CSV table of C-alpha atoms in Angstrom, one decimal:
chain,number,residue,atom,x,y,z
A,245,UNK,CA,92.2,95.5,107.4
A,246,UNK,CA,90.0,92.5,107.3
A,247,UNK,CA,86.8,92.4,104.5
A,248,UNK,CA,84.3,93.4,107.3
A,249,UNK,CA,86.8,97.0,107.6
A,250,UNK,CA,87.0,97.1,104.2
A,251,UNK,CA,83.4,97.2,103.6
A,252,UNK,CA,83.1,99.8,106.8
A,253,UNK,CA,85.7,101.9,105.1
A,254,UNK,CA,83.5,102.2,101.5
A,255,UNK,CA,80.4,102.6,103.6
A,256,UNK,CA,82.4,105.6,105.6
A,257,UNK,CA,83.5,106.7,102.1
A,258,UNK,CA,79.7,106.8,101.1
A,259,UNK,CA,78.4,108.7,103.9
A,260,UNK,CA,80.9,111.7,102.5
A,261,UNK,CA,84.2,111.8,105.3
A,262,UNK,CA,87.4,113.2,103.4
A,263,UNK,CA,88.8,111.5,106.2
A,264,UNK,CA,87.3,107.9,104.8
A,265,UNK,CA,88.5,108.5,101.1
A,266,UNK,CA,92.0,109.2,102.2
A,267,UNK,CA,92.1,106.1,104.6
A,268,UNK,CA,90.6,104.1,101.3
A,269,UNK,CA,93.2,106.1,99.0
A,270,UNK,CA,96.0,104.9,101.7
A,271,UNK,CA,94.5,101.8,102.3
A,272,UNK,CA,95.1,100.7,98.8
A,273,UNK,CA,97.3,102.9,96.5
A,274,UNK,CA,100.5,100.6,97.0
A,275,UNK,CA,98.2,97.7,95.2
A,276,UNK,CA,96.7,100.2,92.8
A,277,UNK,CA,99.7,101.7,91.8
A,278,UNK,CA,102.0,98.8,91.7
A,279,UNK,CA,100.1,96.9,88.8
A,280,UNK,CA,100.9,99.7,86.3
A,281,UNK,CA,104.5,100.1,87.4
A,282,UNK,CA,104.4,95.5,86.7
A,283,UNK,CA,103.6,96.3,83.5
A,284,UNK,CA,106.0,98.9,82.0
A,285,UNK,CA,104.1,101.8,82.5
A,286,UNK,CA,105.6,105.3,82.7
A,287,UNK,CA,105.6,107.2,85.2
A,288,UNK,CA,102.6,109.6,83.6
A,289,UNK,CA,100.8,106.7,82.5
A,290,UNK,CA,101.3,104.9,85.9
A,291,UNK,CA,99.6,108.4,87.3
A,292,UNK,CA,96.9,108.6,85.3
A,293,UNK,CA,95.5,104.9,85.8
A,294,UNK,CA,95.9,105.3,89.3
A,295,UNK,CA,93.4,108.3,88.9
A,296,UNK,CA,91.0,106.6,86.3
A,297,UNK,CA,90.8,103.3,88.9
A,298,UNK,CA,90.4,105.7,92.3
A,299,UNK,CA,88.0,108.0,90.4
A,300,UNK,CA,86.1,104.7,89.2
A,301,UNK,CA,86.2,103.7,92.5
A,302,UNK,CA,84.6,106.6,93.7
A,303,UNK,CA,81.6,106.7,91.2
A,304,UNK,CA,81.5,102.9,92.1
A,305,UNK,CA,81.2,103.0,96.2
A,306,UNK,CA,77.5,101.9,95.8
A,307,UNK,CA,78.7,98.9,94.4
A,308,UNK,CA,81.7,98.4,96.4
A,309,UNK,CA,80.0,97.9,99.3
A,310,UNK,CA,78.2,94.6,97.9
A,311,UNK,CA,81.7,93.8,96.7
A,312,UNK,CA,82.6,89.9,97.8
A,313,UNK,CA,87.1,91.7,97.9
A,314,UNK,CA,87.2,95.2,97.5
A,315,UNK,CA,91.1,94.6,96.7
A,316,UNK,CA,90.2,92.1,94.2
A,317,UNK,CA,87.8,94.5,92.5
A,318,UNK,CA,90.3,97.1,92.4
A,319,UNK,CA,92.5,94.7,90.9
A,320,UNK,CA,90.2,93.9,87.9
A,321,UNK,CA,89.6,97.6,87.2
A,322,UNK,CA,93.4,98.6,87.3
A,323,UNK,CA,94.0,95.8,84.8
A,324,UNK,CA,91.3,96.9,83.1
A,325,UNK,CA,92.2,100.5,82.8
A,326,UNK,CA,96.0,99.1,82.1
A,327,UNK,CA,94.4,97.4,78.5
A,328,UNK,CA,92.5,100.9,77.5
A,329,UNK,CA,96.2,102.6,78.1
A,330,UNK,CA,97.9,100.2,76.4
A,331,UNK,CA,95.7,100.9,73.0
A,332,UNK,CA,97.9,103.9,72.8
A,333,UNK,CA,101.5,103.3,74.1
A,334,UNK,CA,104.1,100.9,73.0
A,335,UNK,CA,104.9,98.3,76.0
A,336,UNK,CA,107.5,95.7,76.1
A,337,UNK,CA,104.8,92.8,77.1
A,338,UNK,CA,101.1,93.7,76.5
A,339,UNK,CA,98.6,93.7,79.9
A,340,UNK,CA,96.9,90.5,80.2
A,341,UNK,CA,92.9,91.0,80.3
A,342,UNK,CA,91.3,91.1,83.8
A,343,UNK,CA,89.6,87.4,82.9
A,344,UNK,CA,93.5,86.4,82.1
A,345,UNK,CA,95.0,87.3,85.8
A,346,UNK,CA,94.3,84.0,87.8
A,347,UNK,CA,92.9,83.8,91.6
A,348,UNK,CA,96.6,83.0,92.5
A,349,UNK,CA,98.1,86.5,91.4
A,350,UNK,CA,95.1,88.1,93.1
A,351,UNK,CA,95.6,86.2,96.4
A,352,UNK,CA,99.3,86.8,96.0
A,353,UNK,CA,98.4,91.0,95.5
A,354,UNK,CA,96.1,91.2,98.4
A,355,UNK,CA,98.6,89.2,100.6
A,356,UNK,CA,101.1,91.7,99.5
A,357,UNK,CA,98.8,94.8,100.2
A,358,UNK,CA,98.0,92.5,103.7
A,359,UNK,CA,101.6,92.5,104.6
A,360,UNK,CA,102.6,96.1,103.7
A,361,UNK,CA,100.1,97.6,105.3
A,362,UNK,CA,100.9,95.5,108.5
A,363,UNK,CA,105.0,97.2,107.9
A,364,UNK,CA,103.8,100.4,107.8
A,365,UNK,CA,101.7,99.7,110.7
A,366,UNK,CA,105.0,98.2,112.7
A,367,UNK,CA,107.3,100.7,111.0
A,368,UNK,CA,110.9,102.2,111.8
A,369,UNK,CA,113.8,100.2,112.0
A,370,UNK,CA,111.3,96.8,112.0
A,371,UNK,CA,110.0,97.5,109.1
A,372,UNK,CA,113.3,98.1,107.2
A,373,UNK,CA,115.0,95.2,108.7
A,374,UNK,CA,112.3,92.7,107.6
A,375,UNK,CA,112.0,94.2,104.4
A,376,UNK,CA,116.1,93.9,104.0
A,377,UNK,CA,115.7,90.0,105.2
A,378,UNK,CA,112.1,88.6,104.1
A,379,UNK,CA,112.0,91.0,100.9
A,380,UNK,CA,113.0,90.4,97.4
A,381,UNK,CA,116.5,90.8,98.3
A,382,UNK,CA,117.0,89.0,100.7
A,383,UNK,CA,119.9,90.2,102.2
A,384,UNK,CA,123.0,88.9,104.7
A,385,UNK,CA,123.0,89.3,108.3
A,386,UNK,CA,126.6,91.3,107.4
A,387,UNK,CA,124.7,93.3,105.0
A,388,UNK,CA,122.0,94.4,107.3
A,389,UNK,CA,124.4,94.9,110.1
A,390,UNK,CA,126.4,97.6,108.2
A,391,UNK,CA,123.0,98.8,106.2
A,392,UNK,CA,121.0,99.9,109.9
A,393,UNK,CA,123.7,99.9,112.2
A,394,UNK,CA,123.1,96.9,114.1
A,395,UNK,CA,125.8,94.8,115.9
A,396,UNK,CA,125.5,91.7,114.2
A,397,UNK,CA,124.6,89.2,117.0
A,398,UNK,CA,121.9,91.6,117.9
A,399,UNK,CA,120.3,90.8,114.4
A,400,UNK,CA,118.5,87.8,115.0
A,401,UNK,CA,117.0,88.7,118.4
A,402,UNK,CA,115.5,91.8,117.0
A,403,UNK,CA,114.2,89.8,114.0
A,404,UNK,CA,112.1,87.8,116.1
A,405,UNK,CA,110.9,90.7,118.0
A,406,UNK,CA,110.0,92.2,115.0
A,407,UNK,CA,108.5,89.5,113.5
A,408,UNK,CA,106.6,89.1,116.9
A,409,UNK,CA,105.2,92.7,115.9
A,410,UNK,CA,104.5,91.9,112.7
A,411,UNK,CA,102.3,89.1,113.0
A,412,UNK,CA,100.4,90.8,115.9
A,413,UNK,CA,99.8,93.7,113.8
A,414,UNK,CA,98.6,91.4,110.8
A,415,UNK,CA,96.9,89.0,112.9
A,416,UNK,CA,93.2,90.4,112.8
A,417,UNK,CA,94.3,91.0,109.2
A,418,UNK,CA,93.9,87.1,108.6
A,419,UNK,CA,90.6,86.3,111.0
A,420,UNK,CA,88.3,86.2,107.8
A,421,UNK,CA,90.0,85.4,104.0
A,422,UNK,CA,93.5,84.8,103.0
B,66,UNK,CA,94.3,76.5,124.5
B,67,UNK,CA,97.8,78.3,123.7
B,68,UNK,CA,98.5,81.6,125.0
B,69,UNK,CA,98.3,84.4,122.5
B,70,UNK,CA,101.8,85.3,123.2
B,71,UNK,CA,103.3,81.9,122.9
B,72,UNK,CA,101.4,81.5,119.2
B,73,UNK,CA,102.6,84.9,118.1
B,74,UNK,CA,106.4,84.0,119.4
B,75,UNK,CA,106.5,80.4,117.8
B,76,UNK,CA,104.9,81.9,114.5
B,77,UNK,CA,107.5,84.3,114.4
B,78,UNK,CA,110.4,81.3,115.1
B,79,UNK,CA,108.5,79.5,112.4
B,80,UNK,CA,109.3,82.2,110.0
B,81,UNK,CA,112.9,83.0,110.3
B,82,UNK,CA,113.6,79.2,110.3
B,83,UNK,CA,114.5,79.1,113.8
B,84,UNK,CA,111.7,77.2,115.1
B,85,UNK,CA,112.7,73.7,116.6
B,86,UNK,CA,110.5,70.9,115.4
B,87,UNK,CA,109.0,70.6,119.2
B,88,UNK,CA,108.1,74.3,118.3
B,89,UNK,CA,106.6,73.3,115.1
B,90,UNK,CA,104.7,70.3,116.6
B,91,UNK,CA,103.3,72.9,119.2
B,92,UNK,CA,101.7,75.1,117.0
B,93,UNK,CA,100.1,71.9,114.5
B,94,UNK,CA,98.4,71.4,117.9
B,95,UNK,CA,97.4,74.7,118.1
B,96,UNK,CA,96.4,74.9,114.4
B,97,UNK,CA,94.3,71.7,114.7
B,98,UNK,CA,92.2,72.9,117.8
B,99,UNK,CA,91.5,76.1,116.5
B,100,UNK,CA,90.4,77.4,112.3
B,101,UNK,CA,91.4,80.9,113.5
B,102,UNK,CA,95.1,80.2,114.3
B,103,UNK,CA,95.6,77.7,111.2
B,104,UNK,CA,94.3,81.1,109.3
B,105,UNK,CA,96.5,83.3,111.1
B,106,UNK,CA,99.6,81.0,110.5
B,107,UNK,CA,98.9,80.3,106.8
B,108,UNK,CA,98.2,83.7,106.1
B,109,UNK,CA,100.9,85.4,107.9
B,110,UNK,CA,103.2,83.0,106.3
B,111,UNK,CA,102.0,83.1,103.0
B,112,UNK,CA,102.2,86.9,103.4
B,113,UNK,CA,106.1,86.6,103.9
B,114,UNK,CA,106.3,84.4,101.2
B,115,UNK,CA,105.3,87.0,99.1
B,116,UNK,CA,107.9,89.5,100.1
B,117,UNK,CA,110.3,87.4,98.3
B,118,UNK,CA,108.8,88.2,95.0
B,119,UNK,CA,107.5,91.6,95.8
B,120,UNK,CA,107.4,94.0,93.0
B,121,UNK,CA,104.7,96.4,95.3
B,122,UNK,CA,106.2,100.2,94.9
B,123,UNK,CA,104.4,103.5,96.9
B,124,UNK,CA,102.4,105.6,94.9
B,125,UNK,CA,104.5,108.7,95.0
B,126,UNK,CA,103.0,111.8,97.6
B,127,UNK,CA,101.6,114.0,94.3
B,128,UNK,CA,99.8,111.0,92.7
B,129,UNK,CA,97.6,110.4,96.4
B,130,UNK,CA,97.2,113.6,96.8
B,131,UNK,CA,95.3,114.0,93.7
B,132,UNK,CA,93.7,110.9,94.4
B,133,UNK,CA,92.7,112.8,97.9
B,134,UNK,CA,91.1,115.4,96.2
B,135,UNK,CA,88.9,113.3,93.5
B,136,UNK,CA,85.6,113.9,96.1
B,137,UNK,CA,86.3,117.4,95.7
B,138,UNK,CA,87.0,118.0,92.0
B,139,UNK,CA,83.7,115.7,91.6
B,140,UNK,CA,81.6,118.1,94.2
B,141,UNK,CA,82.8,121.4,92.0
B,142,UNK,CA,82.2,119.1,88.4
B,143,UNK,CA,78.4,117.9,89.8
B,144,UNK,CA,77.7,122.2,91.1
B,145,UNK,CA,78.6,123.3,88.0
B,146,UNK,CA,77.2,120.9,85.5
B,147,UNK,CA,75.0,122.7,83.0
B,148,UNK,CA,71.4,121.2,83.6
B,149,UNK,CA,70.5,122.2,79.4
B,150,UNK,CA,72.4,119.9,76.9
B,151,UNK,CA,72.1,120.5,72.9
B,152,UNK,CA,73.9,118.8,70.3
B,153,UNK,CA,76.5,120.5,68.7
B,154,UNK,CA,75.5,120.6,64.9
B,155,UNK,CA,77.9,120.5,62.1
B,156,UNK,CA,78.1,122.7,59.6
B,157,UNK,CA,81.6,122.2,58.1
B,158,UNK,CA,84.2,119.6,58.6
B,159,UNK,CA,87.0,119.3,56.4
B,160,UNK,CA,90.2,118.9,55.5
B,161,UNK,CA,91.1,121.7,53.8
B,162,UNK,CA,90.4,125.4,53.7
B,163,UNK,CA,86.8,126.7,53.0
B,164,UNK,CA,85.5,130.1,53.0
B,165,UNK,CA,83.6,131.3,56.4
B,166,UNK,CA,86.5,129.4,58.6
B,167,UNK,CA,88.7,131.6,60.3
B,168,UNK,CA,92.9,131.3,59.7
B,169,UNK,CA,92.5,128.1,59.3
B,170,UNK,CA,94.6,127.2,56.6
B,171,UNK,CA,97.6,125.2,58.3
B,172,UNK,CA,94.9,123.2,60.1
B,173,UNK,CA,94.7,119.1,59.7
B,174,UNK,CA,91.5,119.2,60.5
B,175,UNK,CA,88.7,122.2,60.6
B,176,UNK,CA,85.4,121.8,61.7
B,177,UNK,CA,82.0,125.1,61.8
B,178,UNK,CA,79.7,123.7,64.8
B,179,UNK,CA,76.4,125.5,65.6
B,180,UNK,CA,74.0,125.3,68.8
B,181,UNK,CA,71.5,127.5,70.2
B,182,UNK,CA,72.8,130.8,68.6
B,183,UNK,CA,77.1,129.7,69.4
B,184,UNK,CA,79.1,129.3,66.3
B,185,UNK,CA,82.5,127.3,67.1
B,186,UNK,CA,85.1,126.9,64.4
B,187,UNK,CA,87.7,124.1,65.4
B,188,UNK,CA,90.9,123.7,64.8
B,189,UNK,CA,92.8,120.3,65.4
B,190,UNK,CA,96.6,120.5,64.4
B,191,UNK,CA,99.3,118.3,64.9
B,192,UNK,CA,101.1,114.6,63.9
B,193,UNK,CA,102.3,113.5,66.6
B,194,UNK,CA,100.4,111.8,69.3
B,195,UNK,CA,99.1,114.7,70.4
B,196,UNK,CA,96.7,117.1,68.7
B,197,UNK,CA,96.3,121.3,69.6
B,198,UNK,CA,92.7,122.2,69.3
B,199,UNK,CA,92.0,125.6,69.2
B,200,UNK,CA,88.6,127.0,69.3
B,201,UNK,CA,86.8,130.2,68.0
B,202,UNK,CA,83.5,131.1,69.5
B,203,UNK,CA,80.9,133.5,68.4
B,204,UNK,CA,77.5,134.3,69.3
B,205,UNK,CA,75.7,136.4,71.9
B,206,UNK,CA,76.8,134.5,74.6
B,207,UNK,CA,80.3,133.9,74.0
B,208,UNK,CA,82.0,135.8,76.0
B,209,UNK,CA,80.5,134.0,79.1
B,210,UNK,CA,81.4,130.2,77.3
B,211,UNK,CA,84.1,128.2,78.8
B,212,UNK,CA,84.9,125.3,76.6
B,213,UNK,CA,85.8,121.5,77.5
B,214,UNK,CA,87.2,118.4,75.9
B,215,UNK,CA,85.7,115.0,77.5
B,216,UNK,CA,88.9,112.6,76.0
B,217,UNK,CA,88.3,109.2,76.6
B,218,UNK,CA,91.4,109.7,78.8
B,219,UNK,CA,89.7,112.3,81.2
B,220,UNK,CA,88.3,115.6,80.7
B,221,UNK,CA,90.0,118.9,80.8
B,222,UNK,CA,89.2,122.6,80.1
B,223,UNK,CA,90.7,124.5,77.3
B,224,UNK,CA,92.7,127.8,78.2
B,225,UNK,CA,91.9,131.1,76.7
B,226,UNK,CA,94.8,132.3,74.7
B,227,UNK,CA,93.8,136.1,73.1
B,228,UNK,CA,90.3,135.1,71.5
B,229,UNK,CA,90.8,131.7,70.9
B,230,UNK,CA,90.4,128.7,73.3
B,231,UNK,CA,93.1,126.6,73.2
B,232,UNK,CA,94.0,122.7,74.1
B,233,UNK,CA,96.4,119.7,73.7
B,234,UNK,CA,95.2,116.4,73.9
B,235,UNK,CA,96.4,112.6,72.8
B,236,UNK,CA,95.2,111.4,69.9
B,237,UNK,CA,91.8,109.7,70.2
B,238,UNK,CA,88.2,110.0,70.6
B,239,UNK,CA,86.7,113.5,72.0
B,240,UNK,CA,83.6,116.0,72.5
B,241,UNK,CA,84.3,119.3,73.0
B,242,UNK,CA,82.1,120.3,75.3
B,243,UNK,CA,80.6,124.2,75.6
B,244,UNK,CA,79.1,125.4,78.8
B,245,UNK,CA,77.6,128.8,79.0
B,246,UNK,CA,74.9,129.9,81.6
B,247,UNK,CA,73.9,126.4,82.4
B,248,UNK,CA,73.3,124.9,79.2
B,249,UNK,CA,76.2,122.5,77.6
B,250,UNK,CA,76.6,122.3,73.8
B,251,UNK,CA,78.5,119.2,73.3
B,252,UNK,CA,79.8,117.5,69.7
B,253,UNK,CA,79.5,114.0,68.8
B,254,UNK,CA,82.5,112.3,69.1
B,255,UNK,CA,85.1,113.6,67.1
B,256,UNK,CA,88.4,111.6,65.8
B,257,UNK,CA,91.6,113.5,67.1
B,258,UNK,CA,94.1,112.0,64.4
């Protein structure tokens, strides 16, 4: 989704469609949820600042909509609500305050959100093979073969195709920002 | 001009490392005539750049779908808010036993609260991080009183148990909040341990 469908989606939100909140739920729970889980959250803790930052979100769509990033509000807030959760549990490394996460970690979080929701728009076997070779693993061609079933030589053919899908399904995704 | 489809298969060589440098010079053309496609390049590469320190996880299917619902829960909390609000007076709060406070001697903390003809007499137990509140009410309209905690961690309603109105909560700051016939008797905010 691009700012412009970001800003449709809040202003849906506002005129009252279940439908709207559960596209803006969906839209954004894998960055939401993912910044608790960074930090060393529990799985109750992770749960329960994913409700305070949706349910601030909510009260907040008035605002939202004059929002410059929607993601990169939601951003702020979560690590926001991840300092008031920290008062009262013991964490390996403390949060960092909102003013301490830098443009770069934003911009890397929204290109993250950018791309996954582009997967899941591609889905099936693409998305698992591009997650298996561009993710954090970064696995072997032997690896994926045996993983989805793939004859080897076929790997690198349906890479590109997928890729091809990929960056069509992203590509309005990069008309205005990142 | 390049064709959409050419862009799209050369930006797709260009990031499995398969793209020849004729490729490569093809889409710098591109990318020079045209803001959109430099965008669409940088972005879509940066974006894959990303995967390879991606630490993203799915929020699991309970957690969204009480995220779903938060219109909902806010639509029943805004119907039944109580348009009357009084503050809670207190009339005892101590640490140990006193006459007029009901089996309350194993309590940490006890406290006699009065509004608008309601007596409460609260009970906070517990050392760990969390506390057991249990609340007694009496007055003419008690028997139609539900009572609340606002935590600074959410609010939550307290269960009837027998005669008494029971809750757990984590140690912090509270009101305890009670709503009968559209009025709300709230506390101040109390310290829970």
């Amino acid at each position: 989704m691009s700012t412009t469908e970001h800003q449709q989606l809040v202003d849906a939100c506002l005129r009252g469609g279940d439908d709207a909140w559960r596209a803006f739920v969906d839209e954004f729970s894998r960055l939401v949820y993912s910044i608790p889980r960074r930090y060393g959250f529990d799985d109750a803790a992770c749960d329960d600042i994913f409700q305070d930052v949706f349910l601030a979100a909510y009260r907040k769509l008035d605002t939202l909509r004059d929002a410059q990033s929607v993601p990169k509000w939601l951003i702020t807030t979560t690590v926001r609500a991840c300092g008031r959760h920290a008062k009262r549990t013991t964490l390996p490394v403390p949060p960092p305050k909102p003013e301490a996460v830098g443009e770069d970690e934003i911009l890397r979080q929204e290109r993250l959100q950018r791309l996954h929701r582009g997967l899941d728009e591609v889905g099936g076997r693409c998305r698992e093979l591009l997650l298996m070779l561009h993710g954090s693993h970064e696995l072997s061609y032997d690896t994926v073969s045996e993983a989805l079933g793939i004859p080897r030589g076929s790997i690198g053919p349906t890479r590109q195709r997928c890729l091809e899908k990929l960056a069509r399904a992203m590509g309005r995704r990069f008309t205005e920002g990142i | 001009m390049i064709p959409e489809n050419r862009f799209i298969e050369l930006l797709a060589r260009q990031a499995s490392g398969e793209a020849s440098r004729e490729d490569l010079a093809t889409l710098d053309r591109a990318c020079e005539a045209s803001a959109a496609l430099r965008t669409q390049r940088e972005g879509f590469l940066a974006a894959l750049a990303a995967a390879r320190s991606d630490d993203t996880a799915d929020a699991p299917g309970p957690v969204l779908l009480r995220a779903y619902a938060i219109p909902t829960l806010r639509a029943a909390a805004d119907a039944d808010r109580p348009s009357r609000v009084s503050l809670l007076r207190v009339v005892f709060d101590s640490l140990r036993p006193a006459a007029g406070l009901r089996s309350g001697a194993t309590a940490d903390r006890q406290l006699m609260l009065e509004a608008d003809g309601i007596t409460a007499d609260v009970f906070v137990r517990g050392s760990g991080p969390i506390r057991e509140l249990r609340v007694l009410l009496e007055g003419d309209d008690a028997a139609h009183a539900t009572v609340h905690l606002i935590h600074d961690t959410g609010s939550a309603a307290f269960d009837l148990d027998g005669d008494a109105w029971t809750a757990r909560a984590p140690m912090g700051r509270a009101r305890i909040e009670i709503r009968v016939r559209g009025r709300a008797l709230v506390t101040d905010e109390l310290a829970l341990g």
